[in-house]
Coordinates of C-alpha atoms in Angstrom, one line a residue:
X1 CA 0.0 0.0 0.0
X2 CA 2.9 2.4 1.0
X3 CA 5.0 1.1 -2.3
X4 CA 1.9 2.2 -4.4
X5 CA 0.9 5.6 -2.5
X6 CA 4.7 6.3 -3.2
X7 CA 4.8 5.6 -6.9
X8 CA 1.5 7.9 -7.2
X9 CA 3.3 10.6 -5.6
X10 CA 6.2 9.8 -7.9
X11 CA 4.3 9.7 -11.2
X12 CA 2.2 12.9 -9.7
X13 CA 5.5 15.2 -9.4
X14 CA 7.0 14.0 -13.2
X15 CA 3.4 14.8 -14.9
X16 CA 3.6 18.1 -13.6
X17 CA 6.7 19.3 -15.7
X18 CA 4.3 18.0 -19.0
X19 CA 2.2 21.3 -18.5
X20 CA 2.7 24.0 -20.2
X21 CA 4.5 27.0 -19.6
X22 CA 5.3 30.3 -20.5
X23 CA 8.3 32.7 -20.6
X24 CA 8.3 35.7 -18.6
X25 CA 9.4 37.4 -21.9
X26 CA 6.4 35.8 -23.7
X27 CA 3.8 37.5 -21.1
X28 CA 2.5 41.1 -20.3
X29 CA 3.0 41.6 -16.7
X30 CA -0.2 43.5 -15.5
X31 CA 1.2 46.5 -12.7
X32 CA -2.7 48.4 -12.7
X33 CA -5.8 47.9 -14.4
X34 CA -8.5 50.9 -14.6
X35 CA -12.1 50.0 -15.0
X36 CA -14.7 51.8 -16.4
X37 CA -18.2 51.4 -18.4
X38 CA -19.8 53.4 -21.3
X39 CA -23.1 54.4 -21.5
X40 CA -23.8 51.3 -23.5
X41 CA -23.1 49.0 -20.8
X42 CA -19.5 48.4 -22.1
X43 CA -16.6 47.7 -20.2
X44 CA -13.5 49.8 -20.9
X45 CA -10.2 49.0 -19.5
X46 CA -6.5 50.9 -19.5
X47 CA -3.8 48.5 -18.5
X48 CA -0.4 49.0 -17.7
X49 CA 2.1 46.5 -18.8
X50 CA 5.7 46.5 -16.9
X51 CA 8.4 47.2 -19.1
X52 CA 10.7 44.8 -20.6
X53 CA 14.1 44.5 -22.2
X54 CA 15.4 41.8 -24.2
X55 CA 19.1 42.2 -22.9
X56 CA 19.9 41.6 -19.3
X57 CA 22.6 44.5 -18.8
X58 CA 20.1 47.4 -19.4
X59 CA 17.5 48.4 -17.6
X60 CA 13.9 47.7 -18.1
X61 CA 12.0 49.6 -20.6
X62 CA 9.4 52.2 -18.5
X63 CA 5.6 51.1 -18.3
X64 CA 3.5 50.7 -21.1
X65 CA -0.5 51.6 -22.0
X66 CA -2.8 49.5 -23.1
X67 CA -6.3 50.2 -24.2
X68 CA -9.5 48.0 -24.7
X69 CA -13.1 47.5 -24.4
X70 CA -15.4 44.5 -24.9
X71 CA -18.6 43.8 -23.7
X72 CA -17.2 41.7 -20.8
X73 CA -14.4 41.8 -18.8
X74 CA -12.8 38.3 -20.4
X75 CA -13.6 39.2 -23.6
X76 CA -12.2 42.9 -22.7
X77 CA -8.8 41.1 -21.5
X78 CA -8.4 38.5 -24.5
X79 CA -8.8 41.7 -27.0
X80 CA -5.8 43.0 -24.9
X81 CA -3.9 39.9 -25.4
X82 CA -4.2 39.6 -28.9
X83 CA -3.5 43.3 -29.4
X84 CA -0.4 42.8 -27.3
X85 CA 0.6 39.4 -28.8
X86 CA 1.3 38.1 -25.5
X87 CA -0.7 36.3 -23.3
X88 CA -1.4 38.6 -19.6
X89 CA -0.4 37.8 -16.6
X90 CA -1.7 39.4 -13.5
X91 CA 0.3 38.1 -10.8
X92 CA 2.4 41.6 -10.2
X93 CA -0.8 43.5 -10.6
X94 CA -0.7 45.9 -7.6
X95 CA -3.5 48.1 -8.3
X96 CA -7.3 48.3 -9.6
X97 CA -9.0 51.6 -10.3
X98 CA -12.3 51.7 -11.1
X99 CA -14.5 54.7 -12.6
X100 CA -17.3 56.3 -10.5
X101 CA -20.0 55.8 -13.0
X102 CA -18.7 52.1 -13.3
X103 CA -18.7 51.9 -9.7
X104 CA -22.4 53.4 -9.1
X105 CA -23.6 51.0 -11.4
X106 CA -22.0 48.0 -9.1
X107 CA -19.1 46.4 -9.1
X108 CA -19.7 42.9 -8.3
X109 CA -18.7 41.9 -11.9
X110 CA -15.9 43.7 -12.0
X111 CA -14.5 41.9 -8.3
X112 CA -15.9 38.6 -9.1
X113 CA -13.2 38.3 -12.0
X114 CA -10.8 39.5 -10.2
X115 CA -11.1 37.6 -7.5
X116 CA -11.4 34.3 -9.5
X117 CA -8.1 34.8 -10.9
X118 CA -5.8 33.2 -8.8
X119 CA -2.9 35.1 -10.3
X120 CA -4.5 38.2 -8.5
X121 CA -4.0 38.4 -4.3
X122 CA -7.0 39.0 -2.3
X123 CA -5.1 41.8 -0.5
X124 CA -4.5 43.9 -4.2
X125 CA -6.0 47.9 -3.3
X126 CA -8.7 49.0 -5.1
X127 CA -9.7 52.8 -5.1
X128 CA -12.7 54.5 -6.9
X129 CA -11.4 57.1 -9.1
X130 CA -13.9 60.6 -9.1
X131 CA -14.9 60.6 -13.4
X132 CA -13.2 58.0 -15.3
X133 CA -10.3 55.6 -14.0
X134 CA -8.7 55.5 -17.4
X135 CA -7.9 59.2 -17.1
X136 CA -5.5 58.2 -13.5
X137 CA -3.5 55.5 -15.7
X138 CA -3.7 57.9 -18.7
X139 CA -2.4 61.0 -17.1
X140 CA 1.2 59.1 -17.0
X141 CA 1.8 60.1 -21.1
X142 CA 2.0 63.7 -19.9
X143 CA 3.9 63.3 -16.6
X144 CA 6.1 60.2 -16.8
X145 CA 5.9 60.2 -12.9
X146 CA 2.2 59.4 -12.8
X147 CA 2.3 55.2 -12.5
X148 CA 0.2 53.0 -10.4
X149 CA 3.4 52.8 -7.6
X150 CA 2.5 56.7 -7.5
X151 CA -1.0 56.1 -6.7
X152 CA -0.2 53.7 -4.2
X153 CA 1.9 55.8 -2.7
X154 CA -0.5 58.6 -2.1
X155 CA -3.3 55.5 -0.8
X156 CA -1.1 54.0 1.8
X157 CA 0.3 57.3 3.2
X158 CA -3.0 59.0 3.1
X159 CA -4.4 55.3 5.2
X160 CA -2.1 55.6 7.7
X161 CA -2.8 59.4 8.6
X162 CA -6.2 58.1 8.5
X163 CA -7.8 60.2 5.3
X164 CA -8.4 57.1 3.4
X165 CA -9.5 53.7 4.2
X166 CA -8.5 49.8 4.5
X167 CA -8.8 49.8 0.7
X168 CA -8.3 45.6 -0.7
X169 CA -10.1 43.6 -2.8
X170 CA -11.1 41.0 -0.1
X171 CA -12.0 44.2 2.4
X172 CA -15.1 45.2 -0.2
X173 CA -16.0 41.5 -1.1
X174 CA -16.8 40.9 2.2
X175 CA -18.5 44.1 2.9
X176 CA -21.0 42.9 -0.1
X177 CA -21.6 39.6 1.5
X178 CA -22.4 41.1 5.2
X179 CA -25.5 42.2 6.2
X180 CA -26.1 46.0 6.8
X181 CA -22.4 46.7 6.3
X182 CA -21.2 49.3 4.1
X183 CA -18.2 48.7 2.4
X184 CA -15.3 51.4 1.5
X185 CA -13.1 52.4 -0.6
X186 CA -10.4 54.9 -1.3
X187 CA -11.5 57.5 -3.3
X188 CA -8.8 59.4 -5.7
X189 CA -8.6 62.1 -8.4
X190 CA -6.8 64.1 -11.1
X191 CA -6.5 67.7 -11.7
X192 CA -4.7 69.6 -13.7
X193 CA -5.6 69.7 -17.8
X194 CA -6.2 66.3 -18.4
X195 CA -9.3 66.7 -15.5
X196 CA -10.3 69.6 -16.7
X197 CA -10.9 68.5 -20.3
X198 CA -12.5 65.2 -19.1
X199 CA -14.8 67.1 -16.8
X200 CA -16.4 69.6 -19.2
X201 CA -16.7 66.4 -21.5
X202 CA -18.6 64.7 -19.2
X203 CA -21.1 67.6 -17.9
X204 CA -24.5 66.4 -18.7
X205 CA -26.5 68.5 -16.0
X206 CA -26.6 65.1 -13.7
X207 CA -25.4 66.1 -10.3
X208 CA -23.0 64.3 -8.2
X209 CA -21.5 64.5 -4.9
X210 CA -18.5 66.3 -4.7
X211 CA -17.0 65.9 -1.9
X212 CA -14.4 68.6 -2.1
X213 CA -17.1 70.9 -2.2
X214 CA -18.8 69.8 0.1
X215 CA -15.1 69.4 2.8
X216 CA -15.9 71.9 5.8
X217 CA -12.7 72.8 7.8
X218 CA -13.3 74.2 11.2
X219 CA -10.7 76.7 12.9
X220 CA -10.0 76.5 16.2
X221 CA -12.6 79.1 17.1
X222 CA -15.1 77.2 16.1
X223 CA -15.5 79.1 13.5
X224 CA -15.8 77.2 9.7
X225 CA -14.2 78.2 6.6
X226 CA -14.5 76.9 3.1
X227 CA -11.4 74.4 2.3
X228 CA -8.9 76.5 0.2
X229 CA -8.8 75.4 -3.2
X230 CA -5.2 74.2 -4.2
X231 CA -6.7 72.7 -7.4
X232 CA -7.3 76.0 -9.4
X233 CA -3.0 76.7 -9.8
X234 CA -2.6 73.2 -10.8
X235 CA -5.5 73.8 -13.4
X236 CA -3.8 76.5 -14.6
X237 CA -0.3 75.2 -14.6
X238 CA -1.6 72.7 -17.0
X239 CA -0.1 69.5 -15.3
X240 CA -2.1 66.6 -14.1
X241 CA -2.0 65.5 -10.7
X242 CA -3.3 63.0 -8.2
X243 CA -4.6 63.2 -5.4
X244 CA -6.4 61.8 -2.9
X245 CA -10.4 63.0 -2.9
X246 CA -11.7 61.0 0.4
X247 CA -13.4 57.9 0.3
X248 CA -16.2 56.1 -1.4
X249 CA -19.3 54.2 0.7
X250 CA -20.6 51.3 -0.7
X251 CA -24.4 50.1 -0.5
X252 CA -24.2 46.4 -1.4
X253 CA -22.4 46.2 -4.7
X254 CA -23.4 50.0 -5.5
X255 CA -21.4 53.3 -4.6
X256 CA -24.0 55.3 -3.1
X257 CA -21.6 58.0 -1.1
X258 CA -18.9 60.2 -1.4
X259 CA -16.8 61.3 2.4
X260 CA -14.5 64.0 2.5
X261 CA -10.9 63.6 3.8
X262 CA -12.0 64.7 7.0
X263 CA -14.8 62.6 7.4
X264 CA -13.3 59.5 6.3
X265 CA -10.5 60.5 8.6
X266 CA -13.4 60.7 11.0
X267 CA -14.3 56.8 10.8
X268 CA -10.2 56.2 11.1
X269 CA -10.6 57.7 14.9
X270 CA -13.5 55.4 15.7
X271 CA -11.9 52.5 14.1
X272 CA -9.0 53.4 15.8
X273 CA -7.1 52.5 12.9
X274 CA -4.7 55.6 12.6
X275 CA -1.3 55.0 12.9
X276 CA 0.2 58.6 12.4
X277 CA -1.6 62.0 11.7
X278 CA -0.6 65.6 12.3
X279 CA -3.1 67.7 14.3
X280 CA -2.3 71.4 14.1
X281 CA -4.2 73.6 16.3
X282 CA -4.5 77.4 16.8
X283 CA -5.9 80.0 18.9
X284 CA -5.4 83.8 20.0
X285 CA -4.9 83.3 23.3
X286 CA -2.1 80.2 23.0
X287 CA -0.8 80.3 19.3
X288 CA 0.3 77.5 16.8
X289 CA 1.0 73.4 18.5
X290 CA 2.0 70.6 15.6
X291 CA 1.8 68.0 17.3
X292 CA 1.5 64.3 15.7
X293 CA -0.4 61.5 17.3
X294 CA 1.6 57.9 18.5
X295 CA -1.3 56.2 20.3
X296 CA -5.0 55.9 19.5
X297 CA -7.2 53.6 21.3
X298 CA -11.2 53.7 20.4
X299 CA -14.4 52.0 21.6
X300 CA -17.7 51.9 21.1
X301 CA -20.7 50.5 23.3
X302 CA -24.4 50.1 22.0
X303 CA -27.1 50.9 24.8
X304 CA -30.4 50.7 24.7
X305 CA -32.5 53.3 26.4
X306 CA -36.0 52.5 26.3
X307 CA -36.6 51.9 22.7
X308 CA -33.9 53.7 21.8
X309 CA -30.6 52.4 20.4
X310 CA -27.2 54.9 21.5
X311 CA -24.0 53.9 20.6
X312 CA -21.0 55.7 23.1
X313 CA -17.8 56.6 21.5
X314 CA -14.7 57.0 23.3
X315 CA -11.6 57.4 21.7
X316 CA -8.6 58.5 23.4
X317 CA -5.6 59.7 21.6
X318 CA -2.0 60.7 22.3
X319 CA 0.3 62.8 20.2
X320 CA 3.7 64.9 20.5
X321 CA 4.4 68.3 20.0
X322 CA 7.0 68.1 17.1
X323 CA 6.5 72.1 16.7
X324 CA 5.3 75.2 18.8
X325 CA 4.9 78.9 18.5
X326 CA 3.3 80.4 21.4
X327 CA 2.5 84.1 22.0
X328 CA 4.1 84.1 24.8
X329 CA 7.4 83.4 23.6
X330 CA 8.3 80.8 26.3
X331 CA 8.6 76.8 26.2
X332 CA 5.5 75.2 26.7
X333 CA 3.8 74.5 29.9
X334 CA 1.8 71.8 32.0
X335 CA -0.9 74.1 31.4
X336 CA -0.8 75.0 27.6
X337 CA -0.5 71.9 27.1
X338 CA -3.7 70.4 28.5
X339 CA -4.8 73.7 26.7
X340 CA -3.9 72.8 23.1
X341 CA -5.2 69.0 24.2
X342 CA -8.5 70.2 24.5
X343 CA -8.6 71.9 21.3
X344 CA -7.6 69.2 20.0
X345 CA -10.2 67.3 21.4
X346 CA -12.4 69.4 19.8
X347 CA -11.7 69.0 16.5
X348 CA -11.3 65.1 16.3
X349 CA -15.0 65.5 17.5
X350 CA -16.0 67.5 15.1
X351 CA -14.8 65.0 12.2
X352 CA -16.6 62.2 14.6
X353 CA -19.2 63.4 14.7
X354 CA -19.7 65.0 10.5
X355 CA -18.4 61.5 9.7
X356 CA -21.2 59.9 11.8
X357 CA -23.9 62.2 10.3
X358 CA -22.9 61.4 6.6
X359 CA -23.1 57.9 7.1
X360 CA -25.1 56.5 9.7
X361 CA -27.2 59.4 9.8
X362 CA -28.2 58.1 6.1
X363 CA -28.5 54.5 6.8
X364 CA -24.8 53.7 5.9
X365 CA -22.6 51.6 8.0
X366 CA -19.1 51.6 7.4
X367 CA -18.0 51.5 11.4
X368 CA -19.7 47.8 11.5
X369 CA -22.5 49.1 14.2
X370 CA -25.1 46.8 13.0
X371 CA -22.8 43.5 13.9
X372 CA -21.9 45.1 17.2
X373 CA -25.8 45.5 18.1
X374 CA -26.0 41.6 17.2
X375 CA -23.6 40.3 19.8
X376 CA -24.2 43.0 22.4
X377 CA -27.9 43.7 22.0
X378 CA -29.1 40.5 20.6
X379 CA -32.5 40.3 21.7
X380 CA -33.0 44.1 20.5
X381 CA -31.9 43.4 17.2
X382 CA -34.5 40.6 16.6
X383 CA -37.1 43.3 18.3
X384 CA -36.2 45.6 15.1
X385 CA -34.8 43.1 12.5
X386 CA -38.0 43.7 10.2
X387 CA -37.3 47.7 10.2
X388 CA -33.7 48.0 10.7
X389 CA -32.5 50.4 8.4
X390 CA -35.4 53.0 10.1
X391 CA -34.3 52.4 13.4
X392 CA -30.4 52.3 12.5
X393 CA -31.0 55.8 11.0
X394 CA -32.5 56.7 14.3
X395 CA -30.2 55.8 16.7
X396 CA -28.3 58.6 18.6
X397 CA -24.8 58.9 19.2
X398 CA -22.5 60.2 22.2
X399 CA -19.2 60.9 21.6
X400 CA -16.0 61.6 23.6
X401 CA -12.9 62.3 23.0
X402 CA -9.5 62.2 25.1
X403 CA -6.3 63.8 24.1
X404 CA -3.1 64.1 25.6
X405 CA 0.4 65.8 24.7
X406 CA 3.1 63.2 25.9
X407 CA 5.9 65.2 25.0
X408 CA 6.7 68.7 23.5
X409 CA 9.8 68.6 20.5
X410 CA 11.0 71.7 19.0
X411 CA 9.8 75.3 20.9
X412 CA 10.2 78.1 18.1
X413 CA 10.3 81.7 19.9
X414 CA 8.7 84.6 18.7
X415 CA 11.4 87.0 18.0

């Protein structure tokens, strides 16, 4: 029996050299895709291919574009083949845009064939891009600099100061396939010419949201003031760039809101997912603390009051002073520190509490509320299972907000 298990083993480890295989030479490596859809109902697609060389002692020829459409996303992707005469391989794919329109549409499509290819990781980001995706990948024939690694770039350091979100294939698929929960995604755009032209190209008299419009920034007054626009001198300059634009909220398969980077940065504090983020604050009566935060620890506790669902928010957050100019012209004390704590305090409430209004305020649920209710409030869940939605839009919300300055850095005098 062992002699025979072994000689299957044996045979099974020879048969597997009879498959066939392809030369790294002989394939286009996939680095980005960008998604998008027509009016039609077609998919279009921009790829970018890694370079190659065929001799070893130089270095690799830069990235290259590839366009396509079909009226699915396999027949879309064996167009591009053909037109590339090489077959595709999607292993080193690090990146998958997809258009806003595409995206409002739904996008289980587009992650189901993804996610069936096993040459693509679960864990590859996927960001919404505000008008068309193919414009992101596109934008690189103008400025060189512009490739996907650029775009990931901006993601991950924009996620770990909070203003975008956990942004993976396998973070949205499983959004989809949970009850009540809204999935996100980051939410990026360009600017310059190459927006411009697209944008006047596209204006139809359907309105969207926009959620750099609609950004509030608070002063520490209390006081609010429009964001400044640092879009119209790139406009004018001509050049494309990207940036990030906040994050995208997903209903089901369907983007169905638009946050600000405040507001997704917002969710980040509840989650208690930020790593690193500067908080500058200001006032008459202290002046200018930069601090950046090292610690950030959040919960959240459902209770029901009567009828009533309230969720309690705690999030407690600690930060150094990396840079200070007080009015006062001296290092900073015990007391100006608690000071500056508190205003900073403030502020993280603030983006609590807008990012709570924009999303569960309008039956959203990115923070994962609902599931909390279900293993802490069990039997009230089942009391409102039938109306949920009604009664998660309802529920109220008390937030609080700790902050402490560990340690001042640099103290500039006023001269």
């Amino acid at each position: 029996m062992k002699r025979a298990l072994l000689i299957t083993l044996l045979l099974t480890a020879l048969l597997t050299g009879c498959m066939n295989s392809v030369r790294l030479n002989d394939r286009g490596v996939v680095e980005a895709v960008a998604v998008d859809r027509t009016e039609e109902g077609l998919y279009t697609a921009v790829l970018q291919l890694a370079g190659q060389t065929q001799d070893g002692d130089k270095p690799p020829a830069s990235s290259e574009l590839l366009q396509e459409g079909g009226g699915t996303l396999t027949d879309l992707f064996s167009r591009a083949a053909v037109k590339r005469g090489k077959s595709l391989f999607f292993g080193s794919c690090r990146l998958i845009l997809i258009g806003e329109d595409a995206a409002r549409e739904g996008v289980n499509e587009v992650l189901d064939f993804f996610n069936a290819n096993h040459q693509i990781t679960p864990a590859v980001t996927v960001a919404v891009v505000k008008d068309k995706a193919e414009n992101l990948l596109m934008a690189q024939e103008k400025d060189p600099a512009l490739t996907a690694d650029r775009i990931l770039d901006i993601i991950q350091n924009a996620r770990q100061n909070g203003f975008a979100p956990e942004s993976r294939l396998m973070d949205l698929v499983g959004a989809i396939h949970s009850d009540y929960s809204s999935g996100t995604l980051a939410l990026v755009e360009l600017s310059g010419e190459t927006a411009a032209a697209s944008s006047s190209e596209a204006q139809g008299g359907s309105s969207r949201e926009d959620p750099s419009k609609a950004q509030e920034t608070f002063l520490p007054n209390g006081e609010k003031t429009d964001t400044p626009d640092t879009k119209s001198d790139q406009k004018e300059s001509g050049k494309p760039e990207i940036q990030l634009a906040g994050s995208a909220v997903f209903s089901g398969d369907r983007l169905v809101h638009l946050l600000n980077p405040q507001q997704t940065r917002g969710l980040a504090w509840v989650k208690g997912k930020i790593k690193n983020t500067a908080l500058s604050v200001a006032d008459e009566n202290l002046g200018i603390v930069a601090a950046v935060t090292n610690r950030v620890k959040a919960r959240v506790i459902p209770e029901r009051m009567g009828d009533t669902l309230v969720f309690h928010i705690a999030v407690e957050v600690h930060s150094g002073a990396y840079e200070t100019v007080l009015n006062t012209g001296d290092r900073m004390t015990a007391e100006q520190k608690r000071y500056a704590a508190a205003l900073q305090a403030r502020d993280i409430r603030r983006e609590i509490e807008s990012a709570i209004h924009a999303t569960q305020g309008q039956g959203y649920d990115p923070l994962g509320l609902t599931q909390l209710v279900k293993q802490r409030l069990p039997e009230y869940y089942q009391e409102h299972a039938s109306d949920w939605e009604t009664v998660f839009t309802g529920c109220g919300y008390n937030v609080v907000v700790g902050c402490e300055i560990d340690r001042s850095g640099v103290d500039n005098k006023l001269l």
